[in-house]
Each structure stands twice: as C-alpha cells, then as structure tokens.
Coordinates of C-alpha atoms in Angstrom, one line a residue:
M1 CA 0.0 0.0 0.0
S2 CA 1.5 3.2 -1.1
T3 CA 2.0 6.2 1.3
P4 CA -0.3 9.2 0.4
A5 CA 1.6 12.0 -1.2
R6 CA 2.1 15.1 1.1
P7 CA 0.5 18.3 0.0
A8 CA 3.0 20.2 -2.2
N9 CA 2.7 23.4 -0.1
R10 CA 3.3 21.7 3.2
H11 CA 6.7 23.4 3.7
H12 CA 5.8 26.6 1.9
R13 CA 3.1 28.0 4.1
R14 CA 3.0 31.8 4.4
P15 CA 4.8 32.6 7.7
R16 CA 2.6 33.8 10.5
G17 CA 2.7 37.5 10.8
E18 CA 4.8 38.9 13.7
G19 CA 2.9 42.2 13.8
Q20 CA 5.6 44.1 11.8
W21 CA 4.3 47.4 10.6
A22 CA 6.7 47.6 7.7
L23 CA 5.2 44.3 6.3
G24 CA 1.7 45.6 6.5
Y25 CA 0.6 44.1 9.9
R26 CA -1.0 47.3 11.3
E27 CA -3.9 45.7 13.2
P28 CA -3.1 45.2 17.0
L29 CA -2.4 41.6 17.8
N30 CA -2.6 41.8 21.6
K31 CA -4.0 44.0 24.3
N32 CA -0.9 46.1 24.7
E33 CA -0.8 46.9 21.0
E34 CA -4.5 47.7 21.0
N35 CA -4.1 50.0 24.0
K36 CA -1.2 51.9 22.3
K37 CA -3.2 52.2 19.0
N38 CA -6.3 53.5 20.9
D39 CA -4.2 56.4 22.4
D40 CA -0.6 57.3 22.5
G41 CA 1.0 56.9 25.9
L42 CA 2.3 60.4 25.9
N43 CA -1.3 61.7 26.0
V44 CA -1.8 60.4 29.5
R45 CA 0.1 63.3 31.0
Q46 CA -2.7 65.8 30.6
R47 CA -5.2 63.4 32.1
I48 CA -3.0 62.9 35.1
I49 CA -2.9 66.7 35.6
D50 CA -6.5 67.5 34.8
I51 CA -8.4 64.4 36.0
Y52 CA -6.6 61.8 38.0
S53 CA -4.7 64.0 40.3
K54 CA -8.0 65.7 41.2
G55 CA -10.2 62.6 41.3
G56 CA -7.7 60.4 43.1
F57 CA -6.8 56.7 42.5
D58 CA -10.3 55.5 41.9
S59 CA -10.8 57.9 39.0
I60 CA -8.0 56.3 36.9
D61 CA -8.9 54.4 33.8
P62 CA -7.4 50.9 34.0
A63 CA -5.9 51.2 30.5
D64 CA -4.0 54.2 31.7
L65 CA -3.2 52.8 35.2
R66 CA -1.5 49.6 33.9
G67 CA -0.4 50.9 30.6
R68 CA 0.1 54.5 29.6
F69 CA 1.2 55.6 33.1
R70 CA 4.5 53.9 32.3
W71 CA 5.2 56.5 29.6
F72 CA 5.8 58.9 32.5
G73 CA 7.7 56.6 34.8
L74 CA 4.8 55.5 36.9
Y75 CA 4.1 51.9 38.0
T76 CA 1.7 50.8 40.7
Q77 CA 3.7 49.2 43.5
R78 CA 3.0 45.9 45.1
K79 CA 0.4 45.8 47.9
P80 CA 2.1 45.0 51.2
G81 CA 1.7 41.5 52.6
I82 CA 1.3 39.5 49.4
D83 CA 3.8 36.7 49.4
G84 CA 5.8 35.5 46.3
G85 CA 3.7 32.4 45.8
K86 CA 0.8 34.6 44.7
T87 CA 2.7 36.8 42.3
A88 CA 1.8 34.7 39.2
I89 CA -1.7 33.8 40.5
L90 CA -3.4 37.1 41.5
P91 CA -4.8 39.5 39.0
D92 CA -3.3 43.0 38.8
E93 CA -6.2 44.5 40.6
E94 CA -5.3 42.5 43.7
L95 CA -1.6 43.0 43.5
D96 CA -1.9 46.8 42.9
D97 CA -1.4 49.1 45.8
R98 CA -2.8 52.6 45.6
Y99 CA 0.7 54.0 45.5
F100 CA 3.2 54.3 42.7
M101 CA 6.9 53.8 42.0
L102 CA 8.1 56.9 40.1
R103 CA 11.3 56.6 38.0
V104 CA 13.3 59.8 37.5
R105 CA 15.4 59.5 34.3
I106 CA 18.9 60.7 34.6
D107 CA 20.4 60.5 31.2
G108 CA 24.2 60.0 31.2
G109 CA 23.9 59.7 35.0
Q110 CA 24.5 63.5 35.2
L111 CA 23.2 65.5 38.2
S112 CA 23.8 69.0 39.5
L113 CA 23.5 69.7 43.2
E114 CA 20.2 71.5 42.5
Q115 CA 18.8 68.5 40.8
L116 CA 20.0 66.1 43.5
R117 CA 18.4 68.3 46.2
A118 CA 15.2 68.5 44.2
I119 CA 14.9 64.7 44.1
A120 CA 15.8 64.6 47.8
D121 CA 13.0 67.0 48.7
I122 CA 10.5 65.1 46.6
S123 CA 11.6 61.9 48.3
N124 CA 11.0 63.4 51.7
D125 CA 7.8 65.3 50.9
Y126 CA 6.0 62.6 48.8
G127 CA 7.9 59.3 48.9
R128 CA 8.3 58.5 52.6
G129 CA 12.1 59.2 52.2
T130 CA 12.6 56.4 49.6
A131 CA 15.3 56.7 46.9
D132 CA 17.0 53.8 45.0
V133 CA 19.8 54.3 42.5
T134 CA 19.1 51.8 39.7
D135 CA 21.5 49.9 37.5
R136 CA 20.5 52.2 34.6
Q137 CA 21.5 55.4 36.4
N138 CA 18.0 56.4 37.4
I139 CA 16.6 57.2 40.8
Q140 CA 13.4 55.5 41.8
L141 CA 11.0 56.8 44.5
H142 CA 8.1 54.9 46.1
W143 CA 4.9 55.6 48.0
I144 CA 3.9 58.3 45.4
E145 CA 0.2 59.2 45.4
I146 CA -1.4 60.3 42.1
E147 CA -2.5 63.6 43.7
S148 CA 1.1 64.6 44.1
V149 CA 2.4 63.8 40.6
P150 CA 1.7 67.3 39.0
D151 CA 3.7 69.0 41.7
I152 CA 6.5 66.5 41.5
W153 CA 6.7 67.1 37.7
R154 CA 6.8 70.9 38.3
R155 CA 9.7 70.5 40.7
L156 CA 11.6 68.1 38.5
E157 CA 11.1 70.2 35.3
A158 CA 12.1 73.4 37.1
V159 CA 15.6 71.9 37.5
G160 CA 15.8 70.2 34.1
L161 CA 14.8 66.7 35.1
S162 CA 11.9 64.6 33.8
T163 CA 10.1 61.3 34.0
T164 CA 9.0 61.3 30.4
E165 CA 9.5 57.9 28.8
A166 CA 11.3 56.6 31.9
C167 CA 9.2 53.4 31.4
G168 CA 6.9 52.0 28.7
D169 CA 7.5 50.9 25.1
T170 CA 9.7 53.9 24.5
P171 CA 13.4 55.0 24.3
R172 CA 14.3 54.9 28.0
V173 CA 17.1 56.6 29.8
I174 CA 20.4 56.8 27.8
L175 CA 23.3 55.4 29.7
G176 CA 26.6 57.3 29.7
C177 CA 30.0 57.1 31.5
P178 CA 29.9 59.1 34.7
L179 CA 33.4 60.4 33.9
A180 CA 32.5 61.7 30.5
G181 CA 34.5 64.8 29.7
I182 CA 36.9 64.4 32.7
D183 CA 38.5 61.0 32.2
A184 CA 42.0 61.5 30.9
G185 CA 41.9 58.1 29.2
E186 CA 38.5 58.3 27.5
V187 CA 38.3 57.8 23.7
I188 CA 35.5 60.4 23.2
D189 CA 33.0 62.3 25.4
G190 CA 29.6 61.0 24.5
T191 CA 27.7 63.7 26.4
P192 CA 26.8 65.9 23.4
Q193 CA 25.3 62.9 21.6
I194 CA 23.3 61.9 24.7
H195 CA 21.9 65.5 25.0
E196 CA 21.1 65.7 21.2
I197 CA 19.2 62.4 21.2
Y198 CA 17.3 63.4 24.3
D199 CA 16.4 66.8 23.0
R200 CA 15.4 65.6 19.6
Y201 CA 13.6 62.4 20.3
V202 CA 12.4 61.8 23.9
G203 CA 8.8 62.7 24.0
D204 CA 8.5 62.6 20.1
K205 CA 5.5 60.6 19.0
A206 CA 7.5 59.2 16.1
F207 CA 9.1 56.9 18.7
S208 CA 6.6 56.7 21.5
N209 CA 5.0 53.5 20.2
L210 CA 7.8 50.9 19.9
P211 CA 7.1 47.2 20.2
R212 CA 8.7 47.2 23.7
K213 CA 11.2 49.0 25.8
F214 CA 14.4 50.3 24.1
K215 CA 17.6 50.8 25.9
T216 CA 20.5 53.0 24.7
A217 CA 24.1 53.5 25.8
I218 CA 26.6 56.0 24.5
S219 CA 30.1 56.1 25.9
G220 CA 33.8 56.6 25.1
C221 CA 34.9 55.0 28.5
T222 CA 37.8 52.7 28.3
A223 CA 36.4 50.6 31.1
H224 CA 33.2 50.1 29.1
C225 CA 31.2 50.9 32.1
T226 CA 27.9 51.2 30.3
V227 CA 27.8 47.5 29.4
H228 CA 27.2 48.0 25.7
E229 CA 27.0 44.2 25.2
I230 CA 23.5 44.0 26.7
N231 CA 21.8 47.2 25.4
D232 CA 19.4 47.4 22.5
V233 CA 21.7 49.9 20.8
A234 CA 25.1 51.1 22.0
F235 CA 27.6 53.5 20.6
V236 CA 31.1 52.7 21.8
G237 CA 34.1 55.1 21.5
V238 CA 36.7 54.1 18.9
V239 CA 39.4 55.8 16.8
N240 CA 39.5 55.0 13.1
E241 CA 42.5 54.5 10.8
Q242 CA 42.6 58.2 10.1
G243 CA 42.9 59.0 13.8
E244 CA 39.4 60.4 14.1
P245 CA 37.4 59.6 17.3
G246 CA 33.9 58.3 16.7
F247 CA 31.7 55.4 17.6
D248 CA 31.3 51.7 16.9
V249 CA 27.6 50.6 16.8
W250 CA 26.2 47.5 18.6
V251 CA 22.6 46.3 18.3
G252 CA 20.4 43.6 19.8
G253 CA 21.7 43.1 23.3
G254 CA 19.4 42.2 26.2
L255 CA 18.8 39.7 29.1
S256 CA 15.6 38.7 30.7
T257 CA 14.4 35.1 30.0
N258 CA 16.1 34.9 26.5
P259 CA 19.5 36.6 27.0
M260 CA 21.4 37.6 23.9
F261 CA 24.6 39.7 23.4
A262 CA 24.6 42.6 21.1
Q263 CA 26.1 42.3 17.6
R264 CA 28.6 44.7 16.0
L265 CA 27.4 46.3 12.8
G266 CA 31.1 47.1 12.0
A267 CA 30.3 50.6 11.0
F268 CA 32.1 53.8 12.0
V269 CA 29.8 56.7 13.1
R270 CA 31.1 60.2 13.3
P271 CA 29.9 62.2 16.3
D272 CA 27.6 64.4 14.2
Q273 CA 25.9 61.2 12.7
V274 CA 25.0 59.6 16.0
H275 CA 21.5 61.0 16.3
E276 CA 20.7 60.0 12.8
V277 CA 22.0 56.5 13.2
W278 CA 20.2 56.2 16.6
A279 CA 16.9 57.3 14.9
G280 CA 17.5 54.8 12.1
V281 CA 18.0 51.9 14.5
T282 CA 15.0 52.9 16.6
G283 CA 13.0 53.3 13.4
I284 CA 13.9 49.8 12.3
F285 CA 12.7 48.5 15.7
R286 CA 9.5 50.5 15.4
D287 CA 8.7 49.3 11.9
Y288 CA 10.1 45.8 11.8
G289 CA 10.0 44.8 15.4
Y290 CA 7.8 41.8 16.4
R291 CA 4.6 43.1 18.0
R292 CA 2.5 39.9 18.0
L293 CA 4.0 38.3 21.2
R294 CA 5.2 40.5 24.0
H295 CA 8.0 38.1 24.9
R296 CA 9.4 38.3 21.4
A297 CA 8.9 42.1 21.0
R298 CA 12.5 43.2 21.9
I299 CA 14.9 44.2 19.1
K300 CA 17.3 41.3 20.0
F301 CA 14.9 38.8 18.4
L302 CA 14.9 40.8 15.1
V303 CA 18.7 41.2 15.1
N304 CA 19.1 37.5 15.9
D305 CA 16.9 36.5 12.9
W306 CA 18.3 39.1 10.5
G307 CA 22.0 39.1 11.5
A308 CA 24.2 42.2 11.6
E309 CA 24.8 42.4 7.9
K310 CA 21.2 42.6 6.9
F311 CA 20.4 45.0 9.8
R312 CA 23.2 47.3 8.6
Q313 CA 22.0 47.1 5.0
V314 CA 18.4 48.0 5.9
L315 CA 19.7 50.8 8.2
E316 CA 21.8 52.4 5.4
T317 CA 19.4 51.9 2.5
E318 CA 16.0 52.5 4.0
Y319 CA 16.6 54.9 6.9
L320 CA 19.9 56.8 6.5
Q321 CA 20.0 56.9 2.7
Y322 CA 23.8 56.8 2.9
A323 CA 26.5 54.2 3.6
L324 CA 28.5 54.1 6.7
P325 CA 32.2 53.3 6.4
D326 CA 33.6 50.2 8.1
G327 CA 35.3 50.9 11.4
P328 CA 37.4 49.2 14.1
A329 CA 36.1 47.3 17.1
P330 CA 36.5 48.8 20.6
E331 CA 39.7 47.9 22.5
A332 CA 39.3 45.5 25.4
P333 CA 38.3 47.0 28.8
Q334 CA 41.3 48.2 30.7
S335 CA 40.0 47.1 34.1
G336 CA 38.7 44.0 35.7
R337 CA 36.0 46.1 37.4
R338 CA 33.9 48.1 35.1
D339 CA 32.9 50.7 37.6
H340 CA 34.3 54.0 39.0
V341 CA 34.6 53.4 42.7
G342 CA 37.4 55.0 44.7
V343 CA 39.6 58.1 44.3
H344 CA 41.1 58.7 40.9
P345 CA 42.7 61.7 39.0
Q346 CA 40.8 63.7 36.4
R347 CA 42.4 65.2 33.3
D348 CA 42.4 68.7 34.9
G349 CA 44.3 67.8 38.0
N350 CA 41.3 67.4 40.3
F351 CA 40.0 64.1 41.5
Y352 CA 36.7 62.2 41.3
V353 CA 35.5 60.2 44.2
G354 CA 33.3 57.1 43.6
F355 CA 31.4 55.6 46.5
A356 CA 29.1 52.6 47.1
P357 CA 25.7 53.0 48.7
R358 CA 24.4 49.7 50.0
V359 CA 22.9 47.9 46.9
G360 CA 21.7 51.3 45.6
R361 CA 19.4 52.0 48.6
L362 CA 19.5 55.6 49.8
D363 CA 16.9 58.0 51.2
G364 CA 16.0 61.6 50.9
D365 CA 18.1 62.8 53.8
T366 CA 21.2 60.9 52.5
L367 CA 20.8 62.5 49.1
H368 CA 20.8 65.9 50.8
R369 CA 23.9 64.8 52.8
I370 CA 25.7 63.8 49.6
A371 CA 24.9 67.2 48.0
D372 CA 26.1 69.0 51.1
I373 CA 29.3 67.0 51.3
A374 CA 30.0 67.7 47.6
E375 CA 29.3 71.4 47.9
R376 CA 31.5 71.8 51.1
H377 CA 34.4 70.3 49.1
G378 CA 34.0 72.5 46.0
S379 CA 32.1 70.1 43.7
A380 CA 28.9 71.0 41.9
R381 CA 28.5 67.7 39.9
I382 CA 27.3 64.3 41.0
R383 CA 27.0 61.2 38.8
T384 CA 25.2 57.9 39.1
T385 CA 26.6 54.6 37.6
V386 CA 25.2 51.5 36.1
E387 CA 26.4 49.5 39.2
Q388 CA 24.0 51.4 41.6
K389 CA 26.9 53.6 42.8
M390 CA 27.6 57.3 42.7
V391 CA 30.5 59.6 41.9
I392 CA 31.4 63.1 43.0
L393 CA 33.4 65.0 40.4
D394 CA 35.9 67.9 40.6
V395 CA 37.4 67.4 44.0
A396 CA 40.6 69.5 44.5
P397 CA 43.7 67.5 45.7
D398 CA 43.6 69.2 49.2
Q399 CA 40.0 68.2 49.7
V400 CA 40.3 64.5 48.9
E401 CA 41.1 63.2 52.4
S402 CA 38.3 65.3 54.0
I403 CA 35.6 64.3 51.5
V404 CA 36.5 60.6 51.8
S405 CA 36.2 60.9 55.6
E406 CA 32.8 62.5 55.4
L407 CA 31.5 60.0 52.9
E408 CA 32.7 57.0 55.0
A409 CA 31.1 58.5 58.1
A410 CA 27.8 58.5 56.2
D411 CA 28.3 54.8 55.3
L412 CA 29.0 55.7 51.7
Q413 CA 32.1 53.6 51.2
V414 CA 34.9 55.0 49.0
N415 CA 37.1 52.0 49.7
P416 CA 34.5 49.2 50.0
S417 CA 35.0 45.5 50.3
T418 CA 34.6 43.5 47.1
F419 CA 31.2 42.4 48.4
R420 CA 29.9 46.0 49.1
R421 CA 31.4 47.2 45.8
Q422 CA 30.1 44.5 43.5
T423 CA 26.7 43.3 44.9
M424 CA 23.6 44.6 43.2
A425 CA 20.0 44.0 43.8
C426 CA 16.7 44.8 42.0
T427 CA 13.7 46.3 43.8
G428 CA 12.3 42.9 44.9
I429 CA 9.1 41.9 46.5
E430 CA 9.0 44.9 48.8
Y431 CA 7.6 47.1 46.0
C432 CA 7.6 45.1 42.7
K433 CA 4.5 43.3 41.5
I434 CA 6.3 40.6 39.5
A435 CA 8.9 39.8 42.2
I436 CA 8.8 36.5 44.0
V437 CA 11.4 37.1 46.8
E438 CA 12.9 39.9 48.8
T439 CA 16.2 41.3 47.4
K440 CA 17.5 44.5 48.9
A441 CA 17.5 43.4 52.6
T442 CA 18.7 39.9 51.6
A443 CA 21.6 41.3 49.6
S444 CA 22.5 43.8 52.3
A445 CA 22.6 41.0 55.0
L446 CA 24.7 38.9 52.6
I447 CA 27.3 41.7 52.3
D448 CA 27.6 42.0 56.1
E449 CA 28.0 38.2 56.5
L450 CA 30.6 37.9 53.7
E451 CA 32.6 40.9 55.0
R452 CA 32.7 39.2 58.4
R453 CA 33.6 35.7 57.1
L454 CA 36.0 36.7 54.3
P455 CA 37.6 40.0 55.5
D456 CA 40.6 39.6 53.2
F457 CA 38.8 38.5 50.0
A458 CA 40.0 41.0 47.4
E459 CA 39.3 39.5 44.0
P460 CA 36.6 41.0 41.7
L461 CA 33.4 39.1 42.3
T462 CA 30.0 40.3 41.1
I463 CA 26.9 39.1 43.0
N464 CA 23.7 40.1 41.4
V465 CA 20.4 39.5 43.2
N466 CA 17.1 39.4 41.3
G467 CA 13.6 38.9 42.6
C468 CA 12.2 37.2 39.5
P469 CA 13.4 35.7 36.1
N470 CA 13.4 39.1 34.3
S471 CA 17.0 40.0 35.2
C472 CA 16.7 43.6 36.0
A473 CA 19.8 43.1 38.1
R474 CA 21.6 41.4 35.2
I475 CA 22.0 37.9 36.8
Q476 CA 23.2 36.1 33.6
V477 CA 26.3 38.2 33.3
A478 CA 27.3 38.2 37.0
D479 CA 29.9 36.0 38.6
I480 CA 27.2 34.8 40.9
G481 CA 23.7 35.5 39.6
L482 CA 20.8 34.8 42.0
K483 CA 17.4 34.4 40.4
G484 CA 14.6 34.6 43.0
Q485 CA 12.1 31.7 43.3
L486 CA 10.4 29.7 46.0
V487 CA 12.4 26.6 47.0
A488 CA 12.1 23.8 49.5
N489 CA 14.1 24.1 52.7
D490 CA 15.4 21.0 54.7
K491 CA 11.9 20.7 56.3
G492 CA 10.2 20.5 52.9
E493 CA 8.7 24.0 53.4
Q494 CA 8.4 26.5 50.5
V495 CA 10.6 29.5 51.4
E496 CA 12.3 32.3 49.6
G497 CA 15.4 31.2 47.7
F498 CA 17.4 31.5 44.5
Q499 CA 18.4 29.6 41.5
V500 CA 22.2 30.1 41.0
H501 CA 23.9 31.2 37.8
L502 CA 27.7 31.0 37.9
G503 CA 30.4 32.5 35.8
G504 CA 28.6 35.1 33.7
S505 CA 30.8 37.8 32.1
I506 CA 31.0 40.5 29.6
G507 CA 34.0 42.0 27.9
L508 CA 36.7 39.9 26.0
N509 CA 35.0 36.6 26.5
P510 CA 31.3 37.2 27.1
T511 CA 29.3 34.3 28.4
F512 CA 26.0 33.8 30.2
G513 CA 26.1 32.2 33.6
R514 CA 26.3 28.5 34.0
K515 CA 23.4 26.7 35.7
V516 CA 24.5 23.7 37.7
R517 CA 21.8 21.0 37.8
G518 CA 19.8 21.3 40.9
L519 CA 21.8 24.2 42.3
K520 CA 19.5 26.3 44.4
A521 CA 19.8 28.0 47.8
T522 CA 17.3 29.3 50.3
A523 CA 17.8 33.0 51.4
E524 CA 19.0 31.7 54.7
E525 CA 21.6 29.5 53.1
L526 CA 23.1 32.2 50.8
P527 CA 26.0 33.3 53.1
D528 CA 27.1 29.7 53.6
Y529 CA 26.9 29.0 49.9
V530 CA 28.7 32.1 48.6
E531 CA 31.4 31.7 51.2
R532 CA 32.0 28.1 50.2
V533 CA 32.3 28.9 46.5
A534 CA 34.5 32.0 47.1
R535 CA 36.9 29.9 49.2
N536 CA 37.1 27.2 46.5
F537 CA 37.9 29.9 44.0
E538 CA 40.6 31.4 46.1
K539 CA 42.2 27.9 46.6
Q540 CA 42.0 26.7 43.0
R541 CA 42.4 29.8 40.9
N542 CA 45.5 30.2 38.7
E543 CA 47.4 33.4 38.6
G544 CA 45.4 36.1 36.8
E545 CA 42.4 33.8 36.4
T546 CA 38.9 35.4 36.9
F547 CA 36.0 33.8 38.7
A548 CA 34.2 33.3 35.4
E549 CA 37.2 31.5 33.9
W550 CA 37.6 29.3 36.9
V551 CA 33.9 28.4 36.8
Q552 CA 34.2 27.1 33.3
R553 CA 36.8 24.5 34.3
A554 CA 35.8 23.9 37.9
D555 CA 34.3 20.5 39.0
E556 CA 30.6 20.7 39.7
S557 CA 31.3 19.6 43.3
D558 CA 33.3 22.8 43.9
L559 CA 30.4 24.9 42.7
K560 CA 27.8 23.5 45.0

C-alpha cells in the first residue's frame, strides 16, 4: 500500500505575521498593542494633571493605570503582605497598591547639586524618604500618590529633570559614562550625543509606540562601564584609521528570560551622525519589530533573525540613505572592574570620588547629605553609575582626604570590600508586583556576613540578586547571579530562595552564567553557599584567572 503524497505546499506556508508594521501588519495583535493604538501613551500626562490628580486613584482608567502611566515613569507598586507564591496567580487589581513607584530618568547619570536636592526634597515630601539608585543610572521613588504627581513634575522640570518615557514601550534613559568629559583616558566624550538624542527624540510621537522598551548606551569610556554588550543599541568610542574619534555601533543586546549579546554592525559613526543612526536603528525596531507576542517584542529577536549584515543594510538603504564606512572594534576593557569606585585623577588635576551605597538603597536625607558633602568640598557635579553607585566630580587635591572621611562617616564607602562594591539587587518583593522574593535586605545582609567571614577577599566578584526571572539586576552576566524563586528548605517547606547562575561575564569573553543542575539555595543558606564557592575559587584559581574563567573549568562539586 503506497503512502499518500504530502501536499505540495506543506513546507511553503506563508509565515505567520509577527505584527511588523513595515510588512503591513498594522492591526493590533494583543491587548498592549491595542491599547497603544487607541491612544498614544504620551497623551496620559494631561489626564493625570486634569483628571486623575484631582479625582484620586479610583478615577484612573485601568488602561492608563497599567499601561500608559509607564510613559511617564509610573508603575503601581505591590500591595504589602502579598507573598511571592501569589505573584503569578493574583490579577493586577489584587496586586496593585494605591501608591506608585516613580522613576526619574537621569540621562548619562548626570546630576547637578540643585537636581539632586530637588529629588531629595520630593523623596521626603512625597515618597516617605525612599530613593534607590538603579543599574540604569535612574533614581526611583516609592509611595507616590497620584494627587502629588503634577507638583512632582513641576519641581523636577524646574531643575531640568523629567520622568518622560522613563518606562513604557519607549526610548528609555540613555546610559553614559559618569566620567564623560573628565577622564584622561576616554576615547571620546559622548555627552553631546546623549543630549542631542534626548532633546530631539524623547517625547517625540515618532518613537513613542515601539514594540517594547528600548535601551541605549553612548560612551567613550575605556572601562566600558555602560555594558554596551547588553543594550538594544550602543555607541562605543573608537578611533578609526585616520585617527578620528567616533563610535562603533552595537545592536540587539538584552537579558531577561532569553538573553542575547549585542552584535557589532562594523560601521564607524562620526559624532555628528550619532543622532541619525540612533533614529534609524530605533525606526527599524518600530517598523520591523515583532509586535505579535510580548515576549518576542525586543529588538534582539529581530537582530538574531536578520543578522548584523542585513540589519546594517536596511539601516543604510531604508533609513539613512547613505552608507557608513567600516570601522574598528573597541579595544578591550582596561580594568577587571567596570565601575568607577574610589579616588582617581581627572584630566584637569582634580579628582573624582566614587562611592558605594548599599545595593543602591538611599533615602532623601542621605541624598541631601551627599549634595552638602560635595558642595563643602568644592564640587557641583554628581553622577550615578550602572552599578548602583555614585561619583562626586571635581574634588581638589587638598579636599580628597576630608571628603572621603565624610562619605565614609555616612556609610558611603569609598574603599569598600569586594562584596559591598560588587553586589547589586533589584527592587524585589518589597515594591515590585512581579517579584517572588525579597532582594535588597537579603543582599545587604549577605554583604555583612561575607565581610565578616571573608575579610581579606580582594578578587573581583559580582553578586547580582534578582527577585524574578526578568534579570533587572543582570543575573546572567554576573559571577554569581541569583534568580529569585520559591524553594524547599530542609523541612520541605516552601521558602524564599534562589536559582544560582555562575560565571557570567561581559568583555573579551562574554558568556552567560552556567546553571549547575539542581543548584538552588534558600535565602538563609546564601551566606554559607557564597562563602564556600568563594573559598574554593581562592584555593583553586590560577594566577590572573577570573572567577568566570575558573567556573568554566571547575568541577561541579566545587560549585555547590
């Protein structure tokens, strides 16, 4: 009996539409896209001012509350007392508190004393003193009531700050080196390009409906502190064969549940071209990005499917209408720690002083204290970093000893332990609706324990603590990445814990962290676990070997 012939078109079906506008798929394919088509997120600002701030929380349209509010940096925070086991079960209405997280965007991490004090006052007046420095150089406040938002905006805008497009499917804060313009070794100062893109495009409706969030970094820092490898688009300082400083372009980086490293386009971009190239890359994402499924709506999926060569071709032919010359790759990072903690010379003979708040957690009074300390020592410029740290610029040589003493007295460590310096934590279950476990307090307690147990440990070791799988704290590229989940303790009870990722890295040999089968730890077990692995590393490492390199060759028994 013969086998029936297969239909001739079995393998030639029309591919299912991904919601790409450029290919004609303009009808919304999910609730988020429908919401954005119904009304641009930027339009919610006036409703907040005219209606919601006057009518209170109960007057807010749900489509604005859980959608368009993000276009101005507002998320409802988690209602207190809801444990992590209910995060994925309860509907938003039950998880929502009547208060908001408000994200203040700080492009390039650049703050004046006046701006820092304005944030501090808002924190104290409206946010119960909360203030967290994020790993994207922003400052987040909590406990914000909708009635207060118009006055907060007035205060921020009076000093040149904004929450516009701090969240949402928009171009979010632009990362920049905190030492831009003062670092003697930098390839190029990216500050003018950051300002030009912000001034031209942030708040522009041409880019206010992207498939999802869009993250940018622009820097000429030789330490590569803006982690260009994991941004949607990044401009990295290079010098071409003619000796001209400019930028190398990377696209398609991102973490979350499907981590991917950015790809080089291999094109050299002059400083005056950066805003055009940025608009072209963002335009490609807007027009060709996958809008059908939210979990595939980041630009990294498009870049992964197209490849760098096609992406560059479309950029040049359809968006720029000119070809970019080929250019060199960036030189390798010059430091094992890609941050700016400590006291270091500037190009002008002054010094910058980088210090480590505890996992980015500050408060309004401490922000005021930082501004006062800086001003007493002749500085008018503060910077935030992508490692949840801060930097004071322009400190005269004869002021260094005094400013270090004052910062240390405020528990703002200038010469921190490895653990204080290199531990990060996301917001966690305290405020975040998608978190499963507590992070800030857990990470802070871990630092204290490790400092007590390993007082002489001096090797670079990043410990990134995340409350859910979304990797806001970059767990896949940490030496020790801790992904929050509920785990069973030795009594069989479900408690807060973490899946462990080991040996993630960026730089010369980028790799995502290794997951060892069955390797999980309860929050209570974390100090024992990290101490054990750190001691094994110290005993077994070869000269010059990093933790990530050791993990790749270590026996699994030494990683548990």
